JSON list of C-alpha atoms in Angstrom, two decimals:
[
{"chain": "O", "resi": 1, "resn": "ASN", "atom": "CA", "xyz": [117.55, 41.12, 84.31]},
{"chain": "O", "resi": 2, "resn": "ILE", "atom": "CA", "xyz": [120.51, 42.09, 87.33]},
{"chain": "O", "resi": 3, "resn": "VAL", "atom": "CA", "xyz": [118.71, 41.37, 90.56]},
{"chain": "O", "resi": 4, "resn": "LEU", "atom": "CA", "xyz": [120.08, 43.36, 93.48]},
{"chain": "O", "resi": 5, "resn": "THR", "atom": "CA", "xyz": [119.71, 41.92, 97.00]},
{"chain": "O", "resi": 6, "resn": "GLN", "atom": "CA", "xyz": [119.90, 44.02, 99.98]},
{"chain": "O", "resi": 7, "resn": "SER", "atom": "CA", "xyz": [120.18, 43.14, 103.64]},
{"chain": "O", "resi": 8, "resn": "PRO", "atom": "CA", "xyz": [119.27, 43.80, 106.28]},
{"chain": "O", "resi": 9, "resn": "ALA", "atom": "CA", "xyz": [115.87, 44.74, 105.52]},
{"chain": "O", "resi": 10, "resn": "THR", "atom": "CA", "xyz": [115.82, 46.95, 108.66]},
{"chain": "O", "resi": 11, "resn": "LEU", "atom": "CA", "xyz": [118.73, 48.04, 110.69]},
{"chain": "O", "resi": 12, "resn": "SER", "atom": "CA", "xyz": [117.99, 49.43, 114.08]},
{"chain": "O", "resi": 13, "resn": "VAL", "atom": "CA", "xyz": [120.99, 51.67, 115.55]},
{"chain": "O", "resi": 14, "resn": "THR", "atom": "CA", "xyz": [121.76, 54.24, 118.16]},
{"chain": "O", "resi": 15, "resn": "PRO", "atom": "CA", "xyz": [123.70, 57.36, 116.96]},
{"chain": "O", "resi": 16, "resn": "GLY", "atom": "CA", "xyz": [127.25, 57.37, 116.88]},
{"chain": "O", "resi": 17, "resn": "GLU", "atom": "CA", "xyz": [127.12, 53.74, 115.78]},
{"chain": "O", "resi": 18, "resn": "SER", "atom": "CA", "xyz": [129.02, 52.81, 112.87]},
{"chain": "O", "resi": 19, "resn": "VAL", "atom": "CA", "xyz": [127.18, 50.55, 110.43]},
{"chain": "O", "resi": 20, "resn": "SER", "atom": "CA", "xyz": [127.43, 48.59, 107.45]},
{"chain": "O", "resi": 21, "resn": "LEU", "atom": "CA", "xyz": [124.74, 48.03, 104.52]},
{"chain": "O", "resi": 22, "resn": "SER", "atom": "CA", "xyz": [125.08, 44.81, 102.09]},
{"chain": "O", "resi": 23, "resn": "CYS", "atom": "CA", "xyz": [124.06, 44.75, 98.56]},
{"chain": "O", "resi": 24, "resn": "ARG", "atom": "CA", "xyz": [124.76, 41.68, 96.32]},
{"chain": "O", "resi": 25, "resn": "ALA", "atom": "CA", "xyz": [124.10, 41.32, 92.68]},
{"chain": "O", "resi": 26, "resn": "SER", "atom": "CA", "xyz": [122.98, 38.45, 90.77]},
{"chain": "O", "resi": 27, "resn": "GLN", "atom": "CA", "xyz": [126.10, 38.69, 88.36]},
{"chain": "O", "resi": 28, "resn": "ASN", "atom": "CA", "xyz": [129.37, 40.35, 88.08]},
{"chain": "O", "resi": 29, "resn": "ILE", "atom": "CA", "xyz": [128.61, 44.28, 87.48]},
{"chain": "O", "resi": 30, "resn": "ARG", "atom": "CA", "xyz": [132.30, 45.14, 88.29]},
{"chain": "O", "resi": 31, "resn": "THR", "atom": "CA", "xyz": [131.77, 48.44, 90.16]},
{"chain": "O", "resi": 32, "resn": "GLY", "atom": "CA", "xyz": [128.61, 49.73, 88.84]},
{"chain": "O", "resi": 33, "resn": "ILE", "atom": "CA", "xyz": [126.93, 50.31, 91.57]},
{"chain": "O", "resi": 34, "resn": "HIS", "atom": "CA", "xyz": [125.33, 53.28, 93.26]},
{"chain": "O", "resi": 35, "resn": "TRP", "atom": "CA", "xyz": [123.96, 54.16, 96.47]},
{"chain": "O", "resi": 36, "resn": "TYR", "atom": "CA", "xyz": [120.95, 56.38, 97.42]},
{"chain": "O", "resi": 37, "resn": "GLN", "atom": "CA", "xyz": [119.49, 57.85, 100.63]},
{"chain": "O", "resi": 38, "resn": "GLN", "atom": "CA", "xyz": [115.83, 58.60, 100.78]},
{"chain": "O", "resi": 39, "resn": "LYS", "atom": "CA", "xyz": [114.15, 60.13, 103.28]},
{"chain": "O", "resi": 40, "resn": "SER", "atom": "CA", "xyz": [110.34, 59.85, 104.00]},
{"chain": "O", "resi": 41, "resn": "ASN", "atom": "CA", "xyz": [108.61, 62.20, 101.23]},
{"chain": "O", "resi": 42, "resn": "GLU", "atom": "CA", "xyz": [111.78, 62.85, 99.29]},
{"chain": "O", "resi": 43, "resn": "SER", "atom": "CA", "xyz": [113.56, 62.25, 96.14]},
{"chain": "O", "resi": 44, "resn": "PRO", "atom": "CA", "xyz": [116.62, 60.10, 96.34]},
{"chain": "O", "resi": 45, "resn": "ARG", "atom": "CA", "xyz": [119.89, 61.25, 97.04]},
{"chain": "O", "resi": 46, "resn": "LEU", "atom": "CA", "xyz": [123.42, 60.33, 95.39]},
{"chain": "O", "resi": 47, "resn": "LEU", "atom": "CA", "xyz": [125.93, 59.11, 97.89]},
{"chain": "O", "resi": 48, "resn": "ILE", "atom": "CA", "xyz": [128.18, 56.85, 96.37]},
{"chain": "O", "resi": 49, "resn": "ARG", "atom": "CA", "xyz": [129.06, 56.50, 92.52]},
{"chain": "O", "resi": 50, "resn": "PHE", "atom": "CA", "xyz": [130.72, 53.36, 90.96]},
{"chain": "O", "resi": 51, "resn": "ALA", "atom": "CA", "xyz": [130.75, 51.63, 94.40]},
{"chain": "O", "resi": 52, "resn": "SER", "atom": "CA", "xyz": [133.45, 53.76, 96.34]},
{"chain": "O", "resi": 53, "resn": "GLN", "atom": "CA", "xyz": [133.27, 57.11, 94.31]},
{"chain": "O", "resi": 54, "resn": "SER", "atom": "CA", "xyz": [132.62, 60.00, 96.87]},
{"chain": "O", "resi": 55, "resn": "ILE", "atom": "CA", "xyz": [130.20, 62.97, 95.97]},
{"chain": "O", "resi": 56, "resn": "SER", "atom": "CA", "xyz": [130.59, 66.16, 96.26]},
{"chain": "O", "resi": 57, "resn": "GLY", "atom": "CA", "xyz": [128.56, 67.54, 99.45]},
{"chain": "O", "resi": 58, "resn": "ILE", "atom": "CA", "xyz": [127.97, 64.29, 100.95]},
{"chain": "O", "resi": 59, "resn": "PRO", "atom": "CA", "xyz": [129.32, 64.01, 104.40]},
{"chain": "O", "resi": 60, "resn": "SER", "atom": "CA", "xyz": [132.80, 61.97, 104.63]},
{"chain": "O", "resi": 61, "resn": "ARG", "atom": "CA", "xyz": [131.04, 59.58, 107.18]},
{"chain": "O", "resi": 62, "resn": "PHE", "atom": "CA", "xyz": [129.31, 57.83, 104.09]},
{"chain": "O", "resi": 63, "resn": "SER", "atom": "CA", "xyz": [132.03, 55.33, 102.41]},
{"chain": "O", "resi": 64, "resn": "GLY", "atom": "CA", "xyz": [131.61, 52.75, 99.78]},
{"chain": "O", "resi": 65, "resn": "GLY", "atom": "CA", "xyz": [133.28, 49.29, 98.61]},
{"chain": "O", "resi": 66, "resn": "GLY", "atom": "CA", "xyz": [133.35, 46.30, 96.95]},
{"chain": "O", "resi": 67, "resn": "SER", "atom": "CA", "xyz": [133.30, 44.79, 93.27]},
{"chain": "O", "resi": 68, "resn": "GLY", "atom": "CA", "xyz": [132.01, 41.70, 91.14]},
{"chain": "O", "resi": 69, "resn": "THR", "atom": "CA", "xyz": [128.72, 40.94, 93.20]},
{"chain": "O", "resi": 70, "resn": "ASP", "atom": "CA", "xyz": [129.47, 42.27, 96.76]},
{"chain": "O", "resi": 71, "resn": "PHE", "atom": "CA", "xyz": [129.18, 45.43, 97.60]},
{"chain": "O", "resi": 72, "resn": "THR", "atom": "CA", "xyz": [128.79, 47.59, 101.04]},
{"chain": "O", "resi": 73, "resn": "LEU", "atom": "CA", "xyz": [128.16, 50.95, 102.06]},
{"chain": "O", "resi": 74, "resn": "SER", "atom": "CA", "xyz": [129.11, 52.12, 105.28]},
{"chain": "O", "resi": 75, "resn": "ILE", "atom": "CA", "xyz": [128.35, 54.73, 107.59]},
{"chain": "O", "resi": 76, "resn": "ASN", "atom": "CA", "xyz": [130.90, 55.93, 110.17]},
{"chain": "O", "resi": 77, "resn": "GLY", "atom": "CA", "xyz": [129.18, 57.38, 113.26]},
{"chain": "O", "resi": 78, "resn": "VAL", "atom": "CA", "xyz": [125.28, 57.80, 112.25]},
{"chain": "O", "resi": 79, "resn": "GLU", "atom": "CA", "xyz": [123.70, 60.52, 112.70]},
{"chain": "O", "resi": 80, "resn": "SER", "atom": "CA", "xyz": [120.30, 61.46, 113.54]},
{"chain": "O", "resi": 81, "resn": "GLU", "atom": "CA", "xyz": [119.48, 62.80, 109.98]},
{"chain": "O", "resi": 82, "resn": "ASP", "atom": "CA", "xyz": [120.48, 59.29, 108.68]},
{"chain": "O", "resi": 83, "resn": "PHE", "atom": "CA", "xyz": [117.81, 57.66, 109.73]},
{"chain": "O", "resi": 84, "resn": "SER", "atom": "CA", "xyz": [116.24, 56.67, 106.21]},
{"chain": "O", "resi": 85, "resn": "ILE", "atom": "CA", "xyz": [115.95, 54.22, 103.58]},
{"chain": "O", "resi": 86, "resn": "TYR", "atom": "CA", "xyz": [119.15, 53.35, 101.66]},
{"chain": "O", "resi": 87, "resn": "TYR", "atom": "CA", "xyz": [118.78, 51.66, 98.01]},
{"chain": "O", "resi": 88, "resn": "CYS", "atom": "CA", "xyz": [121.40, 50.50, 95.77]},
{"chain": "O", "resi": 89, "resn": "GLN", "atom": "CA", "xyz": [121.50, 50.61, 91.78]},
{"chain": "O", "resi": 90, "resn": "GLN", "atom": "CA", "xyz": [123.27, 49.14, 88.87]},
{"chain": "O", "resi": 91, "resn": "THR", "atom": "CA", "xyz": [123.86, 50.85, 85.81]},
{"chain": "O", "resi": 92, "resn": "TYR", "atom": "CA", "xyz": [126.32, 47.75, 84.51]},
{"chain": "O", "resi": 93, "resn": "SER", "atom": "CA", "xyz": [123.39, 46.61, 82.22]},
{"chain": "O", "resi": 94, "resn": "SER", "atom": "CA", "xyz": [121.51, 49.26, 80.31]},
{"chain": "O", "resi": 95, "resn": "LEU", "atom": "CA", "xyz": [118.17, 47.83, 82.19]},
{"chain": "O", "resi": 96, "resn": "TYR", "atom": "CA", "xyz": [119.06, 49.60, 84.99]},
{"chain": "O", "resi": 97, "resn": "THR", "atom": "CA", "xyz": [117.65, 47.97, 88.63]},
{"chain": "O", "resi": 98, "resn": "PHE", "atom": "CA", "xyz": [117.58, 48.91, 92.30]},
{"chain": "O", "resi": 99, "resn": "GLY", "atom": "CA", "xyz": [117.49, 46.93, 95.24]},
{"chain": "O", "resi": 100, "resn": "PRO", "atom": "CA", "xyz": [114.74, 46.60, 97.94]},
{"chain": "O", "resi": 101, "resn": "GLY", "atom": "CA", "xyz": [116.53, 49.22, 100.20]},
{"chain": "O", "resi": 102, "resn": "THR", "atom": "CA", "xyz": [117.59, 48.78, 103.77]},
{"chain": "O", "resi": 103, "resn": "LYS", "atom": "CA", "xyz": [115.82, 51.03, 106.58]},
{"chain": "O", "resi": 104, "resn": "LEU", "atom": "CA", "xyz": [117.93, 52.35, 108.99]},
{"chain": "O", "resi": 105, "resn": "GLU", "atom": "CA", "xyz": [116.02, 53.09, 112.04]},
{"chain": "O", "resi": 106, "resn": "LEU", "atom": "CA", "xyz": [116.57, 54.74, 115.42]},
{"chain": "O", "resi": 107, "resn": "LYS", "atom": "CA", "xyz": [116.96, 51.90, 117.90]},
{"chain": "G", "resi": 1, "resn": "GLN", "atom": "CA", "xyz": [121.87, 75.46, 89.09]},
{"chain": "G", "resi": 2, "resn": "VAL", "atom": "CA", "xyz": [120.56, 72.35, 87.51]},
{"chain": "G", "resi": 3, "resn": "GLN", "atom": "CA", "xyz": [117.11, 71.49, 88.38]},
{"chain": "G", "resi": 4, "resn": "LEU", "atom": "CA", "xyz": [114.33, 69.11, 86.85]},
{"chain": "G", "resi": 5, "resn": "LYS", "atom": "CA", "xyz": [110.66, 69.19, 87.40]},
{"chain": "G", "resi": 6, "resn": "GLU", "atom": "CA", "xyz": [107.78, 67.03, 86.72]},
{"chain": "G", "resi": 7, "resn": "SER", "atom": "CA", "xyz": [104.35, 67.92, 85.82]},
{"chain": "G", "resi": 8, "resn": "GLY", "atom": "CA", "xyz": [101.10, 66.35, 85.03]},
{"chain": "G", "resi": 9, "resn": "PRO", "atom": "CA", "xyz": [97.91, 65.12, 86.50]},
{"chain": "G", "resi": 10, "resn": "GLY", "atom": "CA", "xyz": [97.48, 63.95, 89.98]},
{"chain": "G", "resi": 11, "resn": "LEU", "atom": "CA", "xyz": [94.47, 61.76, 89.10]},
{"chain": "G", "resi": 12, "resn": "VAL", "atom": "CA", "xyz": [94.06, 59.43, 85.91]},
{"chain": "G", "resi": 13, "resn": "GLN", "atom": "CA", "xyz": [91.15, 57.28, 84.97]},
{"chain": "G", "resi": 14, "resn": "PRO", "atom": "CA", "xyz": [91.92, 53.41, 84.67]},
{"chain": "G", "resi": 15, "resn": "SER", "atom": "CA", "xyz": [92.68, 52.45, 80.98]},
{"chain": "G", "resi": 16, "resn": "GLU", "atom": "CA", "xyz": [93.50, 56.43, 80.29]},
{"chain": "G", "resi": 17, "resn": "THR", "atom": "CA", "xyz": [96.70, 57.66, 79.34]},
{"chain": "G", "resi": 18, "resn": "LEU", "atom": "CA", "xyz": [99.48, 59.40, 81.48]},
{"chain": "G", "resi": 19, "resn": "SER", "atom": "CA", "xyz": [101.31, 62.34, 80.20]},
{"chain": "G", "resi": 20, "resn": "LEU", "atom": "CA", "xyz": [103.91, 63.90, 81.87]},
{"chain": "G", "resi": 21, "resn": "THR", "atom": "CA", "xyz": [106.75, 66.60, 81.55]},
{"chain": "G", "resi": 22, "resn": "CYS", "atom": "CA", "xyz": [109.81, 66.92, 82.87]},
{"chain": "G", "resi": 23, "resn": "THR", "atom": "CA", "xyz": [111.30, 70.38, 82.65]},
{"chain": "G", "resi": 24, "resn": "VAL", "atom": "CA", "xyz": [114.79, 70.83, 82.94]},
{"chain": "G", "resi": 25, "resn": "SER", "atom": "CA", "xyz": [117.18, 74.02, 83.55]},
{"chain": "G", "resi": 26, "resn": "GLY", "atom": "CA", "xyz": [120.92, 74.26, 84.18]},
{"chain": "G", "resi": 27, "resn": "PHE", "atom": "CA", "xyz": [121.89, 71.52, 81.54]},
{"chain": "G", "resi": 28, "resn": "SER", "atom": "CA", "xyz": [121.07, 70.98, 78.09]},
{"chain": "G", "resi": 29, "resn": "ILE", "atom": "CA", "xyz": [119.23, 67.53, 77.08]},
{"chain": "G", "resi": 30, "resn": "THR", "atom": "CA", "xyz": [121.15, 67.30, 74.04]},
{"chain": "G", "resi": 31, "resn": "SER", "atom": "CA", "xyz": [124.25, 66.75, 76.34]},
{"chain": "G", "resi": 32, "resn": "SER", "atom": "CA", "xyz": [122.88, 64.39, 79.44]},
{"chain": "G", "resi": 33, "resn": "SER", "atom": "CA", "xyz": [120.36, 61.79, 79.15]},
{"chain": "G", "resi": 34, "resn": "VAL", "atom": "CA", "xyz": [116.81, 62.50, 81.34]},
{"chain": "G", "resi": 35, "resn": "HIS", "atom": "CA", "xyz": [115.15, 59.20, 82.76]},
{"chain": "G", "resi": 36, "resn": "TRP", "atom": "CA", "xyz": [112.15, 58.40, 83.81]},
{"chain": "G", "resi": 37, "resn": "LEU", "atom": "CA", "xyz": [111.35, 56.06, 86.81]},
{"chain": "G", "resi": 38, "resn": "ARG", "atom": "CA", "xyz": [108.26, 55.16, 89.58]},
{"chain": "G", "resi": 39, "resn": "GLN", "atom": "CA", "xyz": [108.20, 54.13, 92.69]},
{"chain": "G", "resi": 40, "resn": "GLN", "atom": "CA", "xyz": [105.10, 52.80, 93.92]},
{"chain": "G", "resi": 41, "resn": "SER", "atom": "CA", "xyz": [103.94, 53.48, 97.42]},
{"chain": "G", "resi": 42, "resn": "GLY", "atom": "CA", "xyz": [106.26, 51.66, 99.98]},
{"chain": "G", "resi": 43, "resn": "LYS", "atom": "CA", "xyz": [108.38, 50.05, 97.70]},
{"chain": "G", "resi": 44, "resn": "SER", "atom": "CA", "xyz": [111.91, 50.55, 95.57]},
{"chain": "G", "resi": 45, "resn": "LEU", "atom": "CA", "xyz": [112.57, 52.46, 92.65]},
{"chain": "G", "resi": 46, "resn": "GLU", "atom": "CA", "xyz": [111.78, 51.00, 89.48]},
{"chain": "G", "resi": 47, "resn": "TRP", "atom": "CA", "xyz": [113.44, 52.50, 86.03]},
{"chain": "G", "resi": 48, "resn": "MET", "atom": "CA", "xyz": [111.24, 53.20, 83.27]},
{"chain": "G", "resi": 49, "resn": "GLY", "atom": "CA", "xyz": [113.06, 54.42, 80.54]},
{"chain": "G", "resi": 50, "resn": "ARG", "atom": "CA", "xyz": [115.35, 57.09, 79.10]},
{"chain": "G", "resi": 51, "resn": "MET", "atom": "CA", "xyz": [115.83, 59.65, 76.69]},
{"chain": "G", "resi": 52, "resn": "TRP", "atom": "CA", "xyz": [119.55, 59.48, 75.46]},
{"chain": "G", "resi": 53, "resn": "SER", "atom": "CA", "xyz": [121.50, 63.22, 74.38]},
{"chain": "G", "resi": 54, "resn": "ASP", "atom": "CA", "xyz": [121.05, 62.23, 70.85]},
{"chain": "G", "resi": 55, "resn": "GLY", "atom": "CA", "xyz": [117.43, 61.74, 70.89]},
{"chain": "G", "resi": 56, "resn": "LYS", "atom": "CA", "xyz": [117.14, 58.17, 71.03]},
{"chain": "G", "resi": 57, "resn": "THR", "atom": "CA", "xyz": [115.21, 56.51, 73.54]},
{"chain": "G", "resi": 58, "resn": "SER", "atom": "CA", "xyz": [115.51, 52.75, 75.71]},
{"chain": "G", "resi": 59, "resn": "TYR", "atom": "CA", "xyz": [112.99, 51.40, 77.63]},
{"chain": "G", "resi": 60, "resn": "ASN", "atom": "CA", "xyz": [112.52, 49.04, 80.42]},
{"chain": "G", "resi": 61, "resn": "SER", "atom": "CA", "xyz": [110.94, 45.74, 78.78]},
{"chain": "G", "resi": 62, "resn": "VAL", "atom": "CA", "xyz": [108.34, 45.97, 81.64]},
{"chain": "G", "resi": 63, "resn": "PHE", "atom": "CA", "xyz": [106.51, 48.89, 80.35]},
{"chain": "G", "resi": 64, "resn": "ILE", "atom": "CA", "xyz": [107.77, 48.93, 76.64]},
{"chain": "G", "resi": 65, "resn": "SER", "atom": "CA", "xyz": [104.38, 47.98, 74.93]},
{"chain": "G", "resi": 66, "resn": "ARG", "atom": "CA", "xyz": [102.98, 51.03, 76.69]},
{"chain": "G", "resi": 67, "resn": "LEU", "atom": "CA", "xyz": [105.48, 53.51, 77.06]},
{"chain": "G", "resi": 68, "resn": "SER", "atom": "CA", "xyz": [106.61, 56.67, 75.15]},
{"chain": "G", "resi": 69, "resn": "ILE", "atom": "CA", "xyz": [109.48, 59.31, 75.82]},
{"chain": "G", "resi": 70, "resn": "ASN", "atom": "CA", "xyz": [109.80, 62.13, 73.70]},
{"chain": "G", "resi": 71, "resn": "ARG", "atom": "CA", "xyz": [111.33, 65.47, 73.75]},
{"chain": "G", "resi": 72, "resn": "ASP", "atom": "CA", "xyz": [111.27, 69.37, 72.60]},
{"chain": "G", "resi": 73, "resn": "THR", "atom": "CA", "xyz": [114.75, 70.47, 72.94]},
{"chain": "G", "resi": 74, "resn": "SER", "atom": "CA", "xyz": [113.73, 73.98, 72.37]},
{"chain": "G", "resi": 75, "resn": "LYS", "atom": "CA", "xyz": [111.63, 74.27, 75.82]},
{"chain": "G", "resi": 76, "resn": "SER", "atom": "CA", "xyz": [114.03, 71.59, 77.79]},
{"chain": "G", "resi": 77, "resn": "GLN", "atom": "CA", "xyz": [111.49, 69.16, 77.90]},
{"chain": "G", "resi": 78, "resn": "VAL", "atom": "CA", "xyz": [111.06, 65.35, 78.18]},
{"chain": "G", "resi": 79, "resn": "PHE", "atom": "CA", "xyz": [107.81, 63.78, 78.06]},
{"chain": "G", "resi": 80, "resn": "LEU", "atom": "CA", "xyz": [106.53, 60.45, 79.33]},
{"chain": "G", "resi": 81, "resn": "LYS", "atom": "CA", "xyz": [103.30, 59.11, 77.99]},
{"chain": "G", "resi": 82, "resn": "MET", "atom": "CA", "xyz": [101.91, 55.93, 78.96]},
{"chain": "G", "resi": 83, "resn": "ASN", "atom": "CA", "xyz": [99.17, 54.23, 77.79]},
{"chain": "G", "resi": 84, "resn": "SER", "atom": "CA", "xyz": [96.42, 51.72, 79.59]},
{"chain": "G", "resi": 85, "resn": "LEU", "atom": "CA", "xyz": [96.80, 52.63, 83.31]},
{"chain": "G", "resi": 86, "resn": "GLN", "atom": "CA", "xyz": [95.72, 50.30, 85.61]},
{"chain": "G", "resi": 87, "resn": "THR", "atom": "CA", "xyz": [95.24, 51.18, 89.43]},
{"chain": "G", "resi": 88, "resn": "GLU", "atom": "CA", "xyz": [98.75, 48.99, 90.32]},
{"chain": "G", "resi": 89, "resn": "ASP", "atom": "CA", "xyz": [100.44, 52.05, 88.25]},
{"chain": "G", "resi": 90, "resn": "THR", "atom": "CA", "xyz": [99.72, 54.51, 90.95]},
{"chain": "G", "resi": 91, "resn": "GLY", "atom": "CA", "xyz": [102.68, 56.14, 92.61]},
{"chain": "G", "resi": 92, "resn": "THR", "atom": "CA", "xyz": [105.04, 58.78, 92.22]},
{"chain": "G", "resi": 93, "resn": "TYR", "atom": "CA", "xyz": [107.14, 59.40, 88.97]},
{"chain": "G", "resi": 94, "resn": "TYR", "atom": "CA", "xyz": [110.50, 60.91, 88.89]},
{"chain": "G", "resi": 95, "resn": "CYS", "atom": "CA", "xyz": [112.76, 62.34, 86.13]},
{"chain": "G", "resi": 96, "resn": "ALA", "atom": "CA", "xyz": [116.27, 62.22, 86.61]},
{"chain": "G", "resi": 97, "resn": "ARG", "atom": "CA", "xyz": [119.43, 63.04, 84.82]},
{"chain": "G", "resi": 98, "resn": "ASN", "atom": "CA", "xyz": [122.74, 60.75, 84.92]},
{"chain": "G", "resi": 99, "resn": "LEU", "atom": "CA", "xyz": [126.03, 61.38, 83.21]},
{"chain": "G", "resi": 100, "resn": "TYR", "atom": "CA", "xyz": [128.26, 59.04, 81.33]},
{"chain": "G", "resi": 101, "resn": "TYR", "atom": "CA", "xyz": [131.95, 58.68, 82.84]},
{"chain": "G", "resi": 102, "resn": "TYR", "atom": "CA", "xyz": [135.27, 56.68, 81.78]},
{"chain": "G", "resi": 103, "resn": "SER", "atom": "CA", "xyz": [133.63, 53.94, 84.49]},
{"chain": "G", "resi": 104, "resn": "GLY", "atom": "CA", "xyz": [130.19, 53.46, 82.28]},
{"chain": "G", "resi": 105, "resn": "ASP", "atom": "CA", "xyz": [126.86, 55.30, 83.12]},
{"chain": "G", "resi": 106, "resn": "GLY", "atom": "CA", "xyz": [126.85, 57.09, 86.64]},
{"chain": "G", "resi": 107, "resn": "GLY", "atom": "CA", "xyz": [124.08, 57.04, 88.99]},
{"chain": "G", "resi": 108, "resn": "PHE", "atom": "CA", "xyz": [121.38, 60.20, 88.91]},
{"chain": "G", "resi": 109, "resn": "ASP", "atom": "CA", "xyz": [122.87, 62.96, 90.19]},
{"chain": "G", "resi": 110, "resn": "TYR", "atom": "CA", "xyz": [119.99, 65.27, 90.22]},
{"chain": "G", "resi": 111, "resn": "TRP", "atom": "CA", "xyz": [116.18, 64.14, 90.60]},
{"chain": "G", "resi": 112, "resn": "GLY", "atom": "CA", "xyz": [113.15, 65.94, 90.15]},
{"chain": "G", "resi": 113, "resn": "GLN", "atom": "CA", "xyz": [110.68, 66.77, 93.29]},
{"chain": "G", "resi": 114, "resn": "GLY", "atom": "CA", "xyz": [108.28, 63.60, 91.82]},
{"chain": "G", "resi": 115, "resn": "VAL", "atom": "CA", "xyz": [104.46, 63.59, 90.82]},
{"chain": "G", "resi": 116, "resn": "ARG", "atom": "CA", "xyz": [102.26, 61.61, 92.66]},
{"chain": "G", "resi": 117, "resn": "VAL", "atom": "CA", "xyz": [99.73, 59.92, 90.44]},
{"chain": "G", "resi": 118, "resn": "THR", "atom": "CA", "xyz": [96.79, 58.25, 91.65]},
{"chain": "G", "resi": 119, "resn": "VAL", "atom": "CA", "xyz": [95.03, 55.63, 88.94]},
{"chain": "G", "resi": 120, "resn": "SER", "atom": "CA", "xyz": [91.30, 55.55, 90.16]},
{"chain": "G", "resi": 121, "resn": "SER", "atom": "CA", "xyz": [87.78, 56.08, 88.89]}
]
């Protein structure tokens, strides 16, 4: 199974700051990684597809990068609505797996 | 517009079978894969299995011995059945859709609202 590790587990920021969240895969997965945002008691929302492809309707402050084993989700100027949990997911392997998540919280 | 909606019992007895239905609209289940995922309280997401557009199924090895996924194309429904439930199966169950791209399987672009299932006597 491909294991995804996310860091940090929790990130405390003030609105307006720019942040980067990390996702590392246990083996080369090319760009088979996707990012989600999940707010409390809501379903996850797809933010970025295939490491860096933007999704219609997602604010432009969200961007992604990386390939191989190291991936990053960046938020350029965190807004109050962004405080939630972020997950990465791989579909390189047919046995899809998710990372444990990074909680973005208000400092 | 694309929608998915899960339905099923909120409470299941230990050792019993969980049966859930995912009813979709706005797309055809003969053109896209529909997946089942689980999220235990306070934890990350777990992929359980999928119904491919051609009617084939794939399962996470963790669940393969007790999970089955079927569908009714005339009703645009995908079903989950999982037997021998234990308390650790408590959580929120989601169905979700993904599409295939040139780069491979895409992420889940549409999700149901989830159904909370408690396993308890």
